[in-house]
C-alpha cells in the first residue's frame, strides 16, 4: 500500500470518530458523512465547537492570504466561495480531494469538485466565515475547524489539509448545518 494512502488511512481512522462525535453525536445521528446533518444538541445557546488553541477569527476578503499555512489555505478557499469562483474553490483541494457538503452528493477528485462548486455557487456569496481552530498534525498534515453563516443558516466546517509543493491543500472537507 502506498505510504501516503497508509498515512491518510491512519489519520482518518483517528479523526473520523471524533468528527462524527462532534458533528452529530449529541443526537446520535450518523448521516453527517452522507451530506445530511444528524439531529442537533438541545438548544443551550452554546456553540457545538470546542474551544480551540487559537482565538476565533473572521475570515478576510482574500487579500494577502496564502496557502503557506493551513489557516491561509482555508482562507483562500473561503475567498473563492465569497467571490463565486468555482475554479478557485476546486483548486484549493488536492487532486484526490473530497468534499461532503450537506445537501449535495460527495464529490471526489478535481472534476467532481469543480462540478459541485459550479452547481452550488451562483455569483458572489454574502456568507460570513469564521475559523475557530487550526492544528498541525506533524509537518505535512493539519486540520481546521470553522463555521459559516449563509442565508441565515449556520454551518460547521471541518477541513483536513496536506502540505503539497510548499503550500497547503484541502484533502478532505465536510460541512453540515448547525442546529
mmCIF file of C-alpha atoms in Angstrom:
data_model
loop_
_atom_site.group_PDB
_atom_site.id
_atom_site.type_symbol
_atom_site.label_atom_id
_atom_site.label_comp_id
_atom_site.label_asym_id
_atom_site.label_seq_id
_atom_site.Cartn_x
_atom_site.Cartn_y
_atom_site.Cartn_z
ATOM 1 C CA UNK A 1 0.000 0.000 0.000
ATOM 2 C CA UNK A 2 1.307 3.432 -0.866
ATOM 3 C CA UNK A 3 2.762 5.399 2.088
ATOM 4 C CA UNK A 4 0.501 8.424 1.568
ATOM 5 C CA UNK A 5 -2.592 6.233 1.487
ATOM 6 C CA UNK A 6 -1.468 4.495 4.669
ATOM 7 C CA UNK A 7 -0.914 7.825 6.433
ATOM 8 C CA UNK A 8 -4.279 9.166 5.343
ATOM 9 C CA UNK A 9 -5.989 5.968 6.427
ATOM 10 C CA UNK A 10 -4.443 6.180 9.901
ATOM 11 C CA UNK A 11 -5.280 9.873 10.170
ATOM 12 C CA UNK A 12 -8.891 9.303 9.142
ATOM 13 C CA UNK A 13 -9.184 6.323 11.493
ATOM 14 C CA UNK A 14 -8.379 8.679 14.362
ATOM 15 C CA UNK A 15 -10.243 11.786 13.229
ATOM 16 C CA UNK A 16 -13.478 10.453 11.728
ATOM 17 C CA UNK A 17 -14.842 9.106 15.046
ATOM 18 C CA UNK A 18 -14.039 12.431 16.700
ATOM 19 C CA UNK A 19 -15.652 14.293 13.807
ATOM 20 C CA UNK A 20 -18.789 12.197 13.990
ATOM 21 C CA UNK A 21 -18.978 12.656 17.755
ATOM 22 C CA UNK A 22 -18.644 16.426 17.426
ATOM 23 C CA UNK A 23 -20.864 16.707 14.345
ATOM 24 C CA UNK A 24 -23.793 14.536 15.233
ATOM 25 C CA UNK A 25 -23.018 12.669 18.456
ATOM 26 C CA UNK A 26 -25.402 14.756 20.545
ATOM 27 C CA UNK A 27 -28.382 13.395 18.675
ATOM 28 C CA UNK A 28 -26.952 10.021 17.815
ATOM 29 C CA UNK A 29 -27.293 10.631 14.076
ATOM 30 C CA UNK A 30 -24.960 9.052 11.547
ATOM 31 C CA UNK A 31 -25.966 10.970 8.437
ATOM 32 C CA UNK A 32 -23.235 13.649 8.505
ATOM 33 C CA UNK A 33 -20.858 11.927 6.070
ATOM 34 C CA UNK A 34 -23.742 11.362 3.637
ATOM 35 C CA UNK A 35 -24.316 15.097 3.430
ATOM 36 C CA UNK A 36 -27.202 15.354 5.865
ATOM 37 C CA UNK A 37 -26.933 16.631 9.391
ATOM 38 C CA UNK A 38 -27.976 14.443 12.253
ATOM 39 C CA UNK A 39 -30.289 15.720 14.970
ATOM 40 C CA UNK A 40 -28.709 18.535 16.883
ATOM 41 C CA UNK A 41 -27.989 19.050 20.511
ATOM 42 C CA UNK A 42 -30.638 20.664 22.681
ATOM 43 C CA UNK A 43 -30.765 24.420 22.299
ATOM 44 C CA UNK A 44 -28.494 25.715 25.045
ATOM 45 C CA UNK A 45 -27.243 28.854 23.361
ATOM 46 C CA UNK A 46 -23.737 27.390 23.234
ATOM 47 C CA UNK A 47 -21.819 26.512 20.114
ATOM 48 C CA UNK A 48 -21.142 22.873 19.299
ATOM 49 C CA UNK A 49 -17.469 23.751 18.653
ATOM 50 C CA UNK A 50 -14.872 23.034 21.295
ATOM 51 C CA UNK A 51 -12.738 25.878 22.447
ATOM 52 C CA UNK A 52 -9.576 25.678 20.395
ATOM 53 C CA UNK A 53 -5.993 26.600 20.962
ATOM 54 C CA UNK A 54 -6.493 29.758 18.881
ATOM 55 C CA UNK A 55 -8.994 32.557 19.120
ATOM 56 C CA UNK A 56 -11.836 32.548 16.577
ATOM 57 C CA UNK A 57 -11.255 34.997 13.795
ATOM 58 C CA UNK A 58 -13.376 36.214 10.944
ATOM 59 C CA UNK A 59 -12.011 35.446 7.508
ATOM 60 C CA UNK A 60 -10.933 38.393 5.392
ATOM 61 C CA UNK A 61 -11.523 39.190 1.757
ATOM 62 C CA UNK A 62 -8.684 37.092 0.416
ATOM 63 C CA UNK A 63 -6.156 39.897 0.023
ATOM 64 C CA UNK A 64 -2.759 38.908 1.397
ATOM 65 C CA UNK A 65 -3.890 35.395 2.280
ATOM 66 C CA UNK A 66 -1.795 32.491 1.053
ATOM 67 C CA UNK A 67 -1.588 28.739 1.036
ATOM 68 C CA UNK A 68 1.624 28.841 3.116
ATOM 69 C CA UNK A 69 -0.297 27.843 6.250
ATOM 70 C CA UNK A 70 -3.332 25.619 6.853
ATOM 71 C CA UNK A 71 -5.324 28.655 8.026
ATOM 72 C CA UNK A 72 -4.275 30.613 4.933
ATOM 73 C CA UNK A 73 -5.312 27.759 2.619
ATOM 74 C CA UNK A 74 -8.784 27.693 4.185
ATOM 75 C CA UNK A 75 -8.984 31.493 3.919
ATOM 76 C CA UNK A 76 -8.154 31.220 0.196
ATOM 77 C CA UNK A 77 -10.943 28.634 -0.147
ATOM 78 C CA UNK A 78 -13.440 30.873 1.669
ATOM 79 C CA UNK A 79 -12.379 33.822 -0.531
ATOM 80 C CA UNK A 80 -13.145 31.686 -3.603
ATOM 81 C CA UNK A 81 -16.606 30.889 -2.231
ATOM 82 C CA UNK A 82 -17.232 34.526 -1.394
ATOM 83 C CA UNK A 83 -16.316 35.592 -4.944
ATOM 84 C CA UNK A 84 -18.323 32.751 -6.513
ATOM 85 C CA UNK A 85 -15.211 31.342 -8.241
ATOM 86 C CA UNK A 86 -15.796 27.591 -8.747
ATOM 87 C CA UNK A 87 -12.376 27.055 -10.389
ATOM 88 C CA UNK A 88 -10.525 28.636 -7.464
ATOM 89 C CA UNK A 89 -12.642 26.702 -4.929
ATOM 90 C CA UNK A 90 -11.806 23.384 -6.650
ATOM 91 C CA UNK A 91 -8.122 24.393 -6.926
ATOM 92 C CA UNK A 92 -7.934 24.715 -3.117
ATOM 93 C CA UNK A 93 -8.111 20.888 -2.949
ATOM 94 C CA UNK A 94 -5.557 18.164 -3.646
ATOM 95 C CA UNK A 95 -6.191 16.299 -6.948
ATOM 96 C CA UNK A 96 -7.882 13.485 -4.980
ATOM 97 C CA UNK A 97 -9.649 15.878 -2.580
ATOM 98 C CA UNK A 98 -13.089 15.014 -1.229
ATOM 99 C CA UNK A 99 -15.949 17.288 -0.184
ATOM 100 C CA UNK A 100 -19.001 16.097 1.755
ATOM 101 C CA UNK A 101 -21.310 19.115 1.694
ATOM 102 C CA UNK A 102 -24.770 18.988 3.219
ATOM 103 C CA UNK A 103 -27.449 18.574 0.578
ATOM 104 C CA UNK A 104 -25.038 17.523 -2.198
ATOM 105 C CA UNK A 105 -23.556 14.189 -3.230
ATOM 106 C CA UNK A 106 -19.986 13.613 -2.051
ATOM 107 C CA UNK A 107 -17.525 14.984 -4.617
ATOM 108 C CA UNK A 108 -14.115 13.352 -5.021
ATOM 109 C CA UNK A 109 -11.393 14.500 -7.404
ATOM 110 C CA UNK A 110 -10.851 17.760 -9.251
ATOM 111 C CA UNK A 111 -13.576 17.277 -11.885
ATOM 112 C CA UNK A 112 -16.243 16.331 -9.335
ATOM 113 C CA UNK A 113 -15.239 19.233 -7.070
ATOM 114 C CA UNK A 114 -15.358 21.678 -9.972
ATOM 115 C CA UNK A 115 -18.853 20.407 -10.888
ATOM 116 C CA UNK A 116 -20.014 20.676 -7.255
ATOM 117 C CA UNK A 117 -18.928 24.303 -6.981
ATOM 118 C CA UNK A 118 -20.232 25.225 -10.443
ATOM 119 C CA UNK A 119 -23.629 23.906 -9.363
ATOM 120 C CA UNK A 120 -23.670 25.494 -5.906
ATOM 121 C CA UNK A 121 -22.012 28.871 -6.487
ATOM 122 C CA UNK A 122 -24.074 31.437 -8.335
ATOM 123 C CA UNK A 123 -22.084 34.668 -8.317
ATOM 124 C CA UNK A 124 -20.722 36.377 -5.248
ATOM 125 C CA UNK A 125 -21.723 34.917 -1.892
ATOM 126 C CA UNK A 126 -22.607 37.051 1.121
ATOM 127 C CA UNK A 127 -21.668 34.412 3.680
ATOM 128 C CA UNK A 128 -19.671 35.007 6.831
ATOM 129 C CA UNK A 129 -16.830 32.634 7.692
ATOM 130 C CA UNK A 130 -15.001 32.198 10.973
ATOM 131 C CA UNK A 131 -12.025 29.949 11.731
ATOM 132 C CA UNK A 132 -12.117 28.586 15.275
ATOM 133 C CA UNK A 133 -9.174 26.241 15.489
ATOM 134 C CA UNK A 134 -6.110 25.261 13.486
ATOM 135 C CA UNK A 135 -3.903 22.333 14.471
ATOM 136 C CA UNK A 136 -0.902 20.876 12.727
ATOM 137 C CA UNK A 137 -0.543 17.102 12.837
ATOM 138 C CA UNK A 138 3.177 16.859 12.160
ATOM 139 C CA UNK A 139 4.953 18.719 9.380
ATOM 140 C CA UNK A 140 2.620 17.896 6.498
ATOM 141 C CA UNK A 141 -0.894 17.433 7.952
ATOM 142 C CA UNK A 142 -3.341 19.768 9.649
ATOM 143 C CA UNK A 143 -6.993 20.264 10.400
ATOM 144 C CA UNK A 144 -9.068 23.406 10.637
ATOM 145 C CA UNK A 145 -12.442 23.887 12.333
ATOM 146 C CA UNK A 146 -14.622 26.746 11.124
ATOM 147 C CA UNK A 147 -18.212 27.913 10.976
ATOM 148 C CA UNK A 148 -20.092 29.818 8.331
ATOM 149 C CA UNK A 149 -23.376 31.623 8.039
ATOM 150 C CA UNK A 150 -25.171 31.736 4.714
ATOM 151 C CA UNK A 151 -28.706 32.941 4.085
ATOM 152 C CA UNK A 152 -29.437 32.900 7.822
ATOM 153 C CA UNK A 153 -28.281 29.278 8.230
ATOM 154 C CA UNK A 154 -25.261 28.262 10.348
ATOM 155 C CA UNK A 155 -22.872 25.545 9.165
ATOM 156 C CA UNK A 156 -19.963 23.664 10.740
ATOM 157 C CA UNK A 157 -16.907 23.220 8.524
ATOM 158 C CA UNK A 158 -14.165 20.621 9.040
ATOM 159 C CA UNK A 159 -11.023 20.565 6.883
ATOM 160 C CA UNK A 160 -8.146 18.079 6.677
ATOM 161 C CA UNK A 161 -5.153 19.524 4.826
ATOM 162 C CA UNK A 162 -1.905 18.165 3.391
ATOM 163 C CA UNK A 163 1.228 20.143 2.652
ATOM 164 C CA UNK A 164 1.979 19.774 -1.029
ATOM 165 C CA UNK A 165 4.691 21.504 -3.038
ATOM 166 C CA UNK A 166 5.408 24.062 -0.321
ATOM 167 C CA UNK A 167 1.753 25.030 0.101
ATOM 168 C CA UNK A 168 -1.265 23.579 1.892
ATOM 169 C CA UNK A 169 -4.215 21.980 0.089
ATOM 170 C CA UNK A 170 -7.522 20.663 1.382
ATOM 171 C CA UNK A 171 -7.691 16.884 1.147
ATOM 172 C CA UNK A 172 -10.978 16.271 2.993
ATOM 173 C CA UNK A 173 -13.798 18.702 3.735
ATOM 174 C CA UNK A 174 -17.115 18.205 5.479
ATOM 175 C CA UNK A 175 -19.857 20.715 6.107
ATOM 176 C CA UNK A 176 -23.200 20.263 7.795
ATOM 177 C CA UNK A 177 -25.866 22.504 9.218
ATOM 178 C CA UNK A 178 -25.510 23.589 12.806
ATOM 179 C CA UNK A 179 -28.863 23.066 14.505
#
